[in-house]
């Protein structure tokens, strides 16, 4: 069958993976494994690192490194983490790779030869952070993407005639309705292109860390011209792999992929990718992850505490319809894991394998299995394949879970423990017992096959316990039909694949490991970790300290401050006639209801100040560390309200 080439975005080298970037890469891994099952051959997955541009130049300089050293450190970290998370990457393309330089120059020259490049002068507003020229912006205007103030630049640049592609792009979207997905994004995109396209400046002279353009003067390519072409560079020299069958991306970078990229390729006379799918955002505490918010969650600590990456993978697809935004929380992750994996699939596996040990000496009994369940399995198999094909992983997984419930019900109805007692005297009971356990084991085999793309290592473990002779990775869709499990096959002693996880200690451990992970990543770049190593402040006398009036307060009421996601409005009793109003920047770490009745430490003699129009009469004391949420100071023993800290 035909090849399948899929890509993730190449990630900026400004941070190591977090659960947002891992989401896209996990999904590419799922699709790769699914397409292999469907018989596509070869299936090639590319990811990589986007290393050029002003941001990297600046970040490297800030820590006394060259851009090459800086980019290499982070690119290596990506490679290492994807490997540790078990992602089946075929190519990791770095934009600093010389073979990529060649592809970029080649495409530029093709576009030039075909008359789509011209020299022009550009004066406009530029966002250095996003490497983005902001059309129609005036000096001082903010960047539409990140909100930072844009800067005015004038440059002699080479331009790409994007305006010549408006109709060709609209034709493409019409002719190939799957080219841009999901549908809502496709509609937004069409509306955007219909409003007209401006030519695009694709070289820069203000930036040095980039791919030199084959033109006179010191031009380097604009990062997006450079970055998009990496999808081709990765498979350069491999016959018949380009064009890509799928570019998986986040919704924020759709225009680059669905407008610029096909236009560059059309201008160069090269084949176009088949499909661009834009997924949604993973939010934490309902907002975008960012270092300054302290809500970045990394996949490593989760994998360490949850017995590997599968719990996180499962959670992301089970919980969030692919294409939409969705929220991550440790609590929800563990609840899902316990409900669906420990109690659901894990429990089915251990019951079935235990009963096969007990009643059949560890050998799968010979039988055809129950006809009704066999029929249900056929329906489920088709449903899962169709849902996964359409990237509707949530409903594909739901179909498997419904099948698992039907097996649980079947086992309860059949009551094999009763049949086992009766089988000495009843041939019918013996046969029904064999049929029951064959059915459960065969169901388990199919579940392993269907969910292998979702949770490869865990399904491999159950597969091995079932005693399957061939590796699960080699299973194809035709093997996922009822009745392929051989009677007489020796199973192994069951071992819990999804042991139940106690929420509180697991969350505490993941949070601790997050801090260790931040320190490790900082060390990698030679940066100091600030949390424990804040610079010592000058010493003060006891009299200086006595000037600070620290008091024990009791929170009487708490509510969110309108228009701010960081602030809580508190009324705190300090033992004075009236409670104080205190506005505290702790809303990302504490919900109002968590604050009620809590004893806190307040700086009681701080000059009042207004926050969001509310006069705050003091400050709450919390530990703060880079990358982490604030942690309120508190007491292990009871203390009276109003007591002074000395
Ligand atoms: N370097 C460019 C892509 C060039 S592709 C030719 C880039 N890099 S990025 O590191 O900022 O983002 C890479 C991808 O990660 C984007 O698709 C983005 O949508 C995705 N995500 C980053 N944070 C995310 C979440 N919190 N949730 C889901 N995906 C998010 O853009």
XYZ file of C-alpha atoms and ligand atoms in Angstrom:
677
model
C 0.000 0.000 0.000
C 1.005 3.618 -0.398
C 3.407 5.648 1.711
C 2.292 8.088 4.387
C 4.411 11.083 5.325
C 3.398 13.147 8.343
C 4.991 15.993 10.240
C 4.711 17.938 13.462
C 5.725 21.598 13.513
C 9.401 22.098 14.124
C 9.550 23.565 17.609
C 11.235 26.818 18.543
C 14.324 26.290 20.607
C 13.147 28.608 23.365
C 11.929 25.929 25.747
C 12.073 22.186 26.089
C 8.821 20.226 25.513
C 5.751 20.920 27.619
C 2.427 19.118 27.436
C 1.280 21.430 24.617
C 4.113 20.553 22.255
C 4.007 16.955 23.461
C 0.294 16.859 22.522
C 1.021 17.453 18.850
C 3.960 15.055 18.832
C 2.029 12.313 20.673
C -0.754 12.700 18.131
C 1.649 12.344 15.223
C 2.940 9.184 16.891
C -0.624 7.865 17.281
C -1.415 8.551 13.625
C 1.828 6.952 12.502
C 1.081 3.736 14.394
C -2.515 3.747 13.166
C -1.498 4.214 9.525
C 1.014 1.362 9.827
C -1.818 -0.823 11.142
C -3.898 0.195 8.136
C -1.130 -1.117 5.903
C 0.525 2.120 4.751
C 4.177 1.531 3.968
C 6.471 3.270 4.601
C 5.049 5.619 7.225
C 7.498 8.434 7.910
C 7.260 10.896 10.801
C 9.276 14.104 10.922
C 9.677 16.548 13.759
C 12.494 18.958 14.467
C 13.735 22.282 15.757
C 13.257 25.791 14.400
C 16.526 27.429 15.306
C 16.969 30.700 13.441
C 15.927 34.257 14.147
C 16.371 37.163 16.430
C 14.884 35.504 19.502
C 17.449 32.741 19.567
C 20.215 35.221 18.851
C 19.092 37.322 21.818
C 18.459 34.438 24.203
C 21.873 32.919 23.477
C 23.624 36.221 24.006
C 21.870 36.740 27.326
C 23.519 33.624 28.734
C 26.871 34.111 27.014
C 26.453 31.378 24.393
C 26.607 31.374 20.624
C 23.288 30.780 18.855
C 24.668 27.429 17.619
C 25.517 26.287 21.154
C 22.197 27.430 22.477
C 20.162 25.819 19.706
C 22.123 22.582 19.935
C 21.521 22.289 23.670
C 17.762 22.619 23.231
C 17.513 20.553 20.052
C 19.322 17.722 21.874
C 16.888 18.057 24.721
C 13.944 17.676 22.338
C 15.512 14.595 20.766
C 16.171 13.095 24.189
C 12.695 13.801 25.511
C 10.831 12.492 22.472
C 12.876 9.343 22.763
C 12.217 9.017 26.490
C 8.505 9.455 25.804
C 8.636 6.614 23.303
C 7.765 8.646 20.210
C 8.564 6.877 16.964
C 10.343 9.760 15.179
C 11.999 8.945 11.849
C 13.585 12.313 11.122
C 14.530 15.077 13.484
C 15.317 18.000 11.208
C 17.242 20.969 12.522
C 17.046 24.166 10.479
C 20.779 24.566 11.067
C 21.388 21.376 9.064
C 23.354 22.091 5.831
C 21.014 19.881 3.806
C 18.183 22.155 4.849
C 20.146 25.223 3.670
C 20.288 23.651 0.222
C 16.554 22.951 0.049
C 15.708 26.502 1.125
C 17.987 28.091 -1.454
C 16.710 25.727 -4.103
C 13.083 26.653 -3.516
C 13.960 30.362 -3.451
C 15.730 30.038 -6.794
C 12.811 28.161 -8.317
C 10.426 30.893 -7.173
C 12.824 33.517 -8.531
C 13.126 31.745 -11.895
C 9.343 31.585 -12.151
C 9.042 35.327 -11.565
C 7.618 35.367 -8.028
C 10.463 37.184 -6.283
C 11.243 40.912 -6.495
C 13.313 43.419 -4.595
C 11.534 46.098 -2.634
C 11.793 48.348 0.346
C 9.770 47.768 3.422
C 9.007 50.146 6.264
C 6.687 48.842 8.846
C 6.051 47.585 12.304
C 7.793 44.429 13.313
C 7.425 42.185 16.332
C 10.839 40.808 17.209
C 9.344 38.252 19.513
C 7.139 36.597 16.909
C 9.374 37.532 13.975
C 6.333 39.063 12.413
C 5.789 42.106 10.238
C 2.479 43.555 11.353
C 0.672 44.944 8.327
C -1.369 48.089 8.866
C 0.136 48.675 12.316
C 1.238 52.133 13.398
C 4.346 52.881 15.484
C 3.689 51.860 19.077
C 0.938 49.385 18.167
C 1.036 46.023 19.881
C 1.751 42.742 18.107
C -1.568 41.001 17.395
C -0.109 37.680 18.513
C 1.754 38.425 21.719
C 0.716 41.979 22.615
C 4.304 43.249 22.861
C 4.996 46.686 21.359
C 6.065 46.497 17.716
C 9.161 48.301 16.479
C 9.480 50.352 13.268
C 11.938 48.944 10.748
C 12.923 49.914 7.204
C 14.667 47.347 5.094
C 15.584 46.577 1.506
C 14.142 43.132 1.146
C 13.270 40.430 -1.296
C 9.541 39.965 -1.617
C 7.467 36.953 -2.512
C 4.440 37.717 -4.736
C 1.874 36.207 -2.414
C -0.818 38.426 -3.953
C -0.566 36.391 -7.166
C -1.835 33.303 -5.329
C -5.167 34.437 -3.967
C -7.270 32.719 -6.643
C -5.012 29.686 -6.864
C -5.326 29.174 -3.119
C -9.089 29.596 -3.157
C -9.237 27.026 -5.982
C -7.119 24.664 -3.938
C -9.387 24.928 -0.869
C -12.395 24.322 -3.121
C -10.885 21.393 -5.027
C -9.381 19.688 -1.957
C -11.818 20.135 0.915
C -9.548 18.129 3.212
C -6.559 20.370 2.542
C -7.435 22.436 5.604
C -9.201 20.857 8.545
C -11.173 21.114 10.794
C -14.021 22.622 8.821
C -14.483 25.719 11.011
C -10.842 26.687 10.546
C -11.153 26.075 6.807
C -14.067 28.499 6.628
C -12.176 31.164 8.590
C -9.215 30.741 6.307
C -11.251 31.058 3.122
C -12.844 34.249 4.433
C -9.382 35.605 5.270
C -7.910 34.844 1.830
C -10.955 36.344 0.110
C -10.147 39.670 1.771
C -6.913 39.770 -0.286
C -3.275 38.873 0.271
C -0.281 41.204 0.526
C 3.122 40.323 -0.843
C 5.475 38.960 1.749
C 8.960 40.097 2.558
C 11.007 36.913 2.804
C 14.533 38.127 3.545
C 15.923 40.187 6.368
C 19.069 42.228 6.798
C 18.540 43.161 10.458
C 18.997 39.555 11.535
C 22.197 37.550 11.289
C 21.323 34.161 12.682
C 19.622 32.661 9.665
C 20.152 31.050 6.286
C 21.999 33.415 3.924
C 19.944 34.089 0.798
C 21.742 33.522 -2.536
C 21.548 37.222 -3.444
C 23.799 40.239 -3.200
C 24.127 41.777 0.250
C 23.673 40.344 3.698
C 20.193 38.910 3.478
C 19.073 35.958 5.518
C 15.741 34.226 4.955
C 12.709 35.172 6.994
C 12.250 32.379 9.575
C 8.932 31.120 8.226
C 10.274 30.749 4.676
C 13.146 28.812 6.219
C 11.055 26.779 8.703
C 8.282 25.509 6.433
C 10.775 24.122 3.950
C 12.218 21.869 6.683
C 9.348 19.461 5.946
C 10.956 18.832 2.564
C 14.561 18.923 3.760
C 13.882 16.119 6.241
C 13.110 13.657 3.433
C 15.504 15.080 0.863
C 16.952 12.293 -1.214
C 14.257 9.784 -0.208
C 12.336 8.841 -3.302
C 8.591 9.250 -3.347
C 8.113 10.507 0.220
C 7.334 14.159 -0.559
C 4.616 15.519 -0.644
C 3.482 15.225 2.940
C 0.191 13.455 3.503
C -0.386 15.380 6.720
C 0.983 18.442 8.475
C -0.238 18.394 12.063
C -0.089 21.851 13.598
C -1.629 24.031 16.293
C -4.367 26.486 15.311
C -2.061 29.470 15.898
C 0.141 28.629 12.921
C -2.533 27.723 10.392
C -2.083 30.734 8.106
C 1.593 30.003 7.630
C 0.796 26.426 6.651
C -2.344 26.903 4.618
C -1.461 30.154 2.815
C 2.285 30.764 2.649
C 3.371 27.161 2.361
C 1.199 26.057 -0.583
C 1.922 29.398 -2.285
C 5.712 28.897 -1.971
C 5.379 25.380 -3.361
C 3.107 26.426 -6.234
C 5.554 29.203 -7.100
C 8.372 26.672 -7.157
C 6.312 24.228 -9.239
C 6.462 21.551 -6.519
C 3.775 19.131 -5.308
C 1.582 20.296 -2.422
C 0.921 18.547 0.889
C -2.396 16.699 1.018
C -3.711 17.867 4.329
C -3.133 20.396 7.104
C -4.914 19.708 10.383
C -4.974 22.409 13.064
C -5.532 21.186 16.612
C -6.563 23.263 19.604
C -4.684 24.408 22.670
C -4.014 22.574 25.895
C -4.823 25.002 28.662
C -3.754 24.819 32.279
C -5.999 26.498 34.852
C -8.086 27.551 31.846
C -5.295 29.654 30.381
C -2.355 29.388 28.022
C 0.784 27.983 29.598
C 3.486 30.550 30.205
C 6.543 30.884 32.371
C 5.339 34.131 33.865
C 2.010 32.583 34.882
C 3.903 29.688 36.419
C 1.484 27.183 34.890
C 3.765 25.288 32.516
C 3.366 21.522 32.850
C 5.991 19.192 31.415
C 5.414 15.625 30.303
C 8.485 14.047 31.993
C 7.320 14.317 35.620
C 3.869 13.005 34.681
C 5.335 10.014 32.869
C 7.578 9.274 35.838
C 4.757 9.241 38.376
C 2.053 7.681 36.187
C 4.090 4.666 35.083
C 5.048 6.008 31.622
C 3.588 8.385 29.047
C 0.363 6.450 28.391
C -1.795 7.991 31.106
C -1.122 11.464 29.695
C -1.606 10.361 26.091
C -4.867 8.657 26.947
C -6.107 11.639 28.934
C -5.424 14.157 26.174
C -7.374 12.298 23.481
C -10.067 10.911 25.733
C -10.823 14.256 27.295
C -10.333 16.765 24.475
C -11.983 16.381 21.058
C -9.122 16.799 18.599
C -9.341 20.241 17.040
C -10.765 21.929 20.150
C -9.077 23.586 23.121
C -9.170 21.692 26.382
C -8.043 21.954 29.941
C -5.403 19.865 31.659
C -5.321 19.328 35.397
C -3.535 16.773 37.547
C -6.794 15.917 39.308
C -8.652 15.233 36.070
C -5.713 13.197 34.771
C -5.706 10.910 37.799
C -9.506 10.613 37.904
C -9.577 9.549 34.267
C -6.739 7.135 34.760
C -8.373 5.452 37.731
C -11.835 5.295 36.168
C -11.014 4.152 32.643
C -7.631 2.511 32.857
C -7.237 1.073 36.369
C -10.905 0.105 36.843
C -11.813 -0.387 33.191
C -9.256 -1.917 30.867
C -6.721 -2.853 33.559
C -9.357 -4.611 35.583
C -10.680 -6.538 32.584
C -7.142 -7.710 31.813
C -6.339 -8.861 35.320
C -9.704 -10.602 35.862
C -9.517 -12.429 32.563
C -5.918 -13.525 32.927
C -6.403 -14.544 36.566
C -9.384 -16.716 35.689
C -7.488 -18.328 32.803
C -4.718 -19.161 35.281
C -7.151 -20.513 37.852
C -9.520 -22.463 35.647
C -7.360 -23.456 32.677
C -3.821 -23.620 34.068
C -2.863 -20.496 32.132
C -3.909 -21.769 28.689
C -6.454 -19.967 26.528
C -9.411 -22.383 26.270
C -10.408 -23.490 22.777
C -13.732 -21.955 21.660
C -15.237 -19.704 19.016
C -16.394 -17.271 21.661
C -19.812 -15.749 22.125
C -21.490 -14.894 18.823
C -23.113 -11.679 20.023
C -19.857 -10.321 21.411
C -18.086 -11.378 18.219
C -20.547 -9.305 16.246
C -20.077 -6.344 18.601
C -16.334 -6.645 18.103
C -16.737 -6.358 14.336
C -18.838 -3.213 14.716
C -16.336 -1.729 17.179
C -13.386 -2.508 14.939
C -14.949 -0.638 12.029
C -16.031 2.232 14.237
C -12.602 2.694 15.832
C -10.868 2.650 12.445
C -13.325 5.152 10.958
C -13.038 7.513 13.948
C -9.258 7.395 14.032
C -9.112 7.916 10.270
C -11.169 11.098 10.810
C -8.911 12.157 13.756
C -11.869 11.786 16.104
C -9.797 10.003 18.713
C -12.196 10.807 21.528
C -15.053 8.898 19.955
C -12.783 6.113 18.769
C -11.668 5.598 22.367
C -15.264 5.831 23.577
C -16.215 3.005 21.207
C -13.499 0.819 22.766
C -14.662 1.701 26.285
C -18.246 0.801 25.412
C -17.006 -2.553 24.147
C -15.029 -3.089 27.370
C -18.191 -2.393 29.391
C -20.103 -4.906 27.306
C -17.473 -7.522 28.157
C -17.611 -6.669 31.860
C -21.364 -7.102 31.730
C -21.030 -10.358 29.828
C -18.643 -11.759 32.446
C -20.979 -10.830 35.271
C -23.936 -12.430 33.462
C -22.029 -15.598 32.691
C -20.624 -15.780 36.261
C -17.642 -17.952 35.326
C -16.898 -18.572 39.035
C -20.214 -20.469 39.204
C -19.581 -22.313 35.956
C -16.187 -23.378 37.340
C -17.916 -25.036 40.292
C -20.462 -26.756 38.077
C -18.139 -27.952 35.331
C -17.189 -31.224 37.135
C -20.739 -32.417 36.773
C -21.957 -30.525 33.734
C -20.397 -30.680 30.271
C -22.483 -27.678 29.298
C -21.043 -25.616 32.175
C -17.527 -26.650 31.111
C -18.200 -25.515 27.570
C -19.751 -22.238 28.673
C -16.793 -21.568 30.954
C -14.394 -22.099 28.049
C -16.517 -19.887 25.809
C -16.713 -17.157 28.434
C -12.991 -16.953 29.005
C -12.113 -17.281 25.352
C -14.490 -14.393 24.670
C -12.896 -12.230 27.373
C -9.361 -13.036 26.205
C -10.155 -12.454 22.546
C -11.836 -9.171 23.468
C -8.695 -8.178 25.329
C -6.541 -9.024 22.312
C -8.669 -6.740 20.145
C -8.597 -3.935 22.710
C -4.786 -4.149 22.659
C -4.809 -3.810 18.888
C -7.272 -0.924 18.765
C -5.586 1.042 21.536
C -2.001 0.281 20.558
C -1.697 3.613 18.697
C -3.066 5.389 21.794
C -0.998 3.656 24.505
C 1.739 1.572 22.888
C 3.787 0.377 25.897
C 0.782 -0.474 28.084
C -0.977 -2.393 25.341
C 2.272 -4.242 24.640
C 2.345 -5.328 28.283
C -1.183 -6.768 28.185
C -0.399 -8.352 24.813
C 2.644 -10.066 26.293
C 0.595 -11.308 29.273
C -1.897 -12.795 26.826
C 1.056 -14.783 25.487
C 0.753 -13.407 21.951
C 3.686 -14.728 19.938
C 4.175 -11.871 17.421
C 4.903 -8.243 18.399
C 1.909 -5.947 18.694
C 3.608 -3.324 16.514
C 3.425 -5.767 13.614
C -0.336 -6.298 13.877
C -2.376 -5.069 10.885
C -6.068 -4.192 10.592
C -6.835 -7.634 9.082
C -5.573 -9.266 12.279
C -8.093 -7.305 14.307
C -11.018 -9.577 13.474
C -12.740 -11.986 15.812
C -11.381 -15.470 16.303
C -7.665 -15.010 15.597
C -6.692 -15.870 19.183
C -5.457 -19.442 19.246
C -6.882 -21.856 21.819
C -4.133 -23.525 23.855
C -1.963 -20.412 23.858
C 0.017 -20.077 27.109
C -0.685 -16.857 29.000
C 1.550 -15.260 31.621
C 0.794 -14.513 35.257
C -1.187 -11.269 35.302
C 0.539 -8.176 36.593
C -1.309 -4.896 37.016
C -0.623 -2.720 33.978
C -2.613 0.215 35.361
C -2.322 0.042 39.167
C -4.654 2.461 40.955
C -3.035 5.770 41.771
C -3.668 7.704 44.958
C -4.338 11.264 43.926
C -2.786 13.424 46.666
C 0.708 11.927 46.930
C 0.927 11.489 43.163
C 0.108 15.153 42.523
C 2.551 16.292 45.195
C 5.266 14.145 43.614
C 4.542 15.459 40.095
C 4.762 19.017 41.356
C 8.059 18.314 43.105
C 9.447 16.731 39.968
C 8.342 19.769 37.931
C 10.663 21.904 40.031
C 13.505 19.418 39.595
C 12.803 19.427 35.851
C 12.960 23.235 35.621
C 16.294 23.196 37.429
C 17.605 20.475 35.128
C 16.561 22.374 32.009
C 18.088 25.584 33.298
C 21.341 23.801 34.112
C 21.380 22.496 30.572
C 21.634 26.036 29.306
C 24.031 27.058 32.011
C 21.305 29.227 33.586
C 20.989 29.506 37.332
C 17.782 28.243 38.877
C 16.305 31.040 40.864
C 13.946 29.293 43.251
C 16.420 28.285 45.908
C 19.258 30.481 44.766
C 17.786 33.962 44.869
C 20.633 36.418 45.340
C 21.225 37.148 49.006
C 19.911 40.573 49.980
C 21.974 42.869 52.232
C 21.684 42.140 55.972
C 19.331 44.265 58.085
C 19.195 44.996 61.795
C 16.507 43.638 64.103
C 15.063 47.160 64.205
C 14.696 47.129 60.449
C 12.854 43.820 60.669
C 10.647 45.132 63.466
C 9.377 47.781 61.065
C 7.529 45.084 59.155
C 4.255 44.298 60.891
C 3.489 40.683 60.018
C 0.169 39.393 61.353
C -1.844 36.215 61.336
C -5.078 36.776 59.423
C -8.178 34.680 58.812
C -9.756 34.800 55.355
C -13.448 35.691 55.758
C -14.370 35.938 52.087
C -12.692 35.556 48.720
C -13.732 36.262 45.171
C -12.134 36.653 41.766
C -11.378 40.207 40.631
C -13.290 41.013 37.433
C -11.025 41.509 34.423
C -8.020 39.816 35.990
C -7.070 36.146 35.962
C -4.395 36.634 38.614
C -6.072 38.589 41.392
C -8.305 37.536 44.277
C -10.263 40.019 46.370
C -10.069 38.916 50.031
C -11.547 40.118 53.312
C -9.118 39.173 56.047
C -9.731 39.366 59.799
C -6.606 40.592 61.626
C -8.327 40.873 64.990
C -9.151 44.524 64.269
C -12.668 46.037 64.466
C -13.112 45.656 60.681
C -11.675 43.016 58.354
C -9.102 44.309 55.862
C -9.544 44.321 52.107
C -6.586 42.622 50.486
C -6.040 42.107 46.774
C -3.628 39.219 46.218
C -2.036 37.915 43.004
C -2.667 34.272 43.797
C -5.696 33.416 41.646
C -3.777 31.129 39.310
C -2.758 28.976 42.251
C -5.744 29.214 44.632
C -9.476 29.153 43.927
C -11.611 31.506 46.068
C -13.259 28.573 47.888
C -9.828 27.199 48.869
C -9.077 30.460 50.658
C -12.142 30.598 52.881
C -11.323 30.013 56.561
C -7.597 29.764 55.864
C -5.030 31.364 58.184
C -2.517 33.449 56.293
C 0.344 35.850 56.971
C -0.295 39.486 56.136
C 2.088 42.436 55.947
C -0.209 44.702 57.899
C 1.642 48.014 57.705
C 2.259 48.187 53.969
C 1.114 51.494 52.495
C -2.321 50.912 50.897
C -2.406 50.772 47.095
C -5.047 50.300 44.449
C -5.141 47.170 42.332
C -7.732 47.080 39.529
C -9.427 49.967 41.293
C -9.703 48.144 44.645
C -7.710 49.658 47.537
C -5.612 46.879 49.056
C -4.786 47.315 52.760
C -1.897 44.902 53.101
C -0.122 42.087 51.383
C -0.357 38.335 51.703
C 2.921 36.423 52.172
C 3.754 33.583 49.788
C 6.835 31.762 48.586
C 7.487 32.318 44.929
C 9.927 30.608 42.668
C 10.596 30.756 38.963
C 8.208 28.688 36.935
C 6.168 27.661 39.994
C 2.875 28.877 41.404
C 2.922 30.975 44.607
C 2.659 28.935 47.833
C 1.041 30.679 50.795
C 2.814 30.839 54.138
C 0.819 29.027 56.847
C 1.060 27.394 60.260
C 1.234 23.779 61.347
C -0.073 24.575 64.842
C -3.086 26.693 65.611
C -2.441 30.413 66.118
C -4.821 33.163 67.184
C -5.970 35.694 64.624
C -4.031 38.954 64.837
C -0.901 37.355 66.432
C 2.260 39.159 65.380
C 5.162 37.321 63.723
C 8.449 38.258 65.333
N 8.511 27.093 15.030
C 7.137 27.326 14.773
C 6.577 26.261 13.868
C 7.265 26.139 12.547
S 6.613 24.816 11.625
C 7.288 24.972 10.152
C 6.360 27.319 16.089
N 6.946 26.740 17.119
S 6.344 26.642 18.600
O 7.310 25.905 19.353
O 5.991 27.933 19.094
O 5.006 25.889 18.510
C 4.972 24.669 17.910
C 3.614 24.048 18.015
O 3.287 23.805 19.354
C 2.511 24.887 17.417
O 1.725 24.074 16.580
C 1.701 25.284 18.609
O 0.345 25.359 18.294
C 1.953 24.119 19.533
N 1.686 24.475 20.901
C 2.410 25.278 21.729
N 1.748 25.367 22.912
C 0.609 24.660 22.850
C -0.386 24.307 23.753
N -0.434 24.779 24.971
N -1.317 23.427 23.329
C -1.278 22.823 22.109
N -0.352 23.137 21.245
C 0.470 24.211 21.503
O 5.253 27.828 16.095
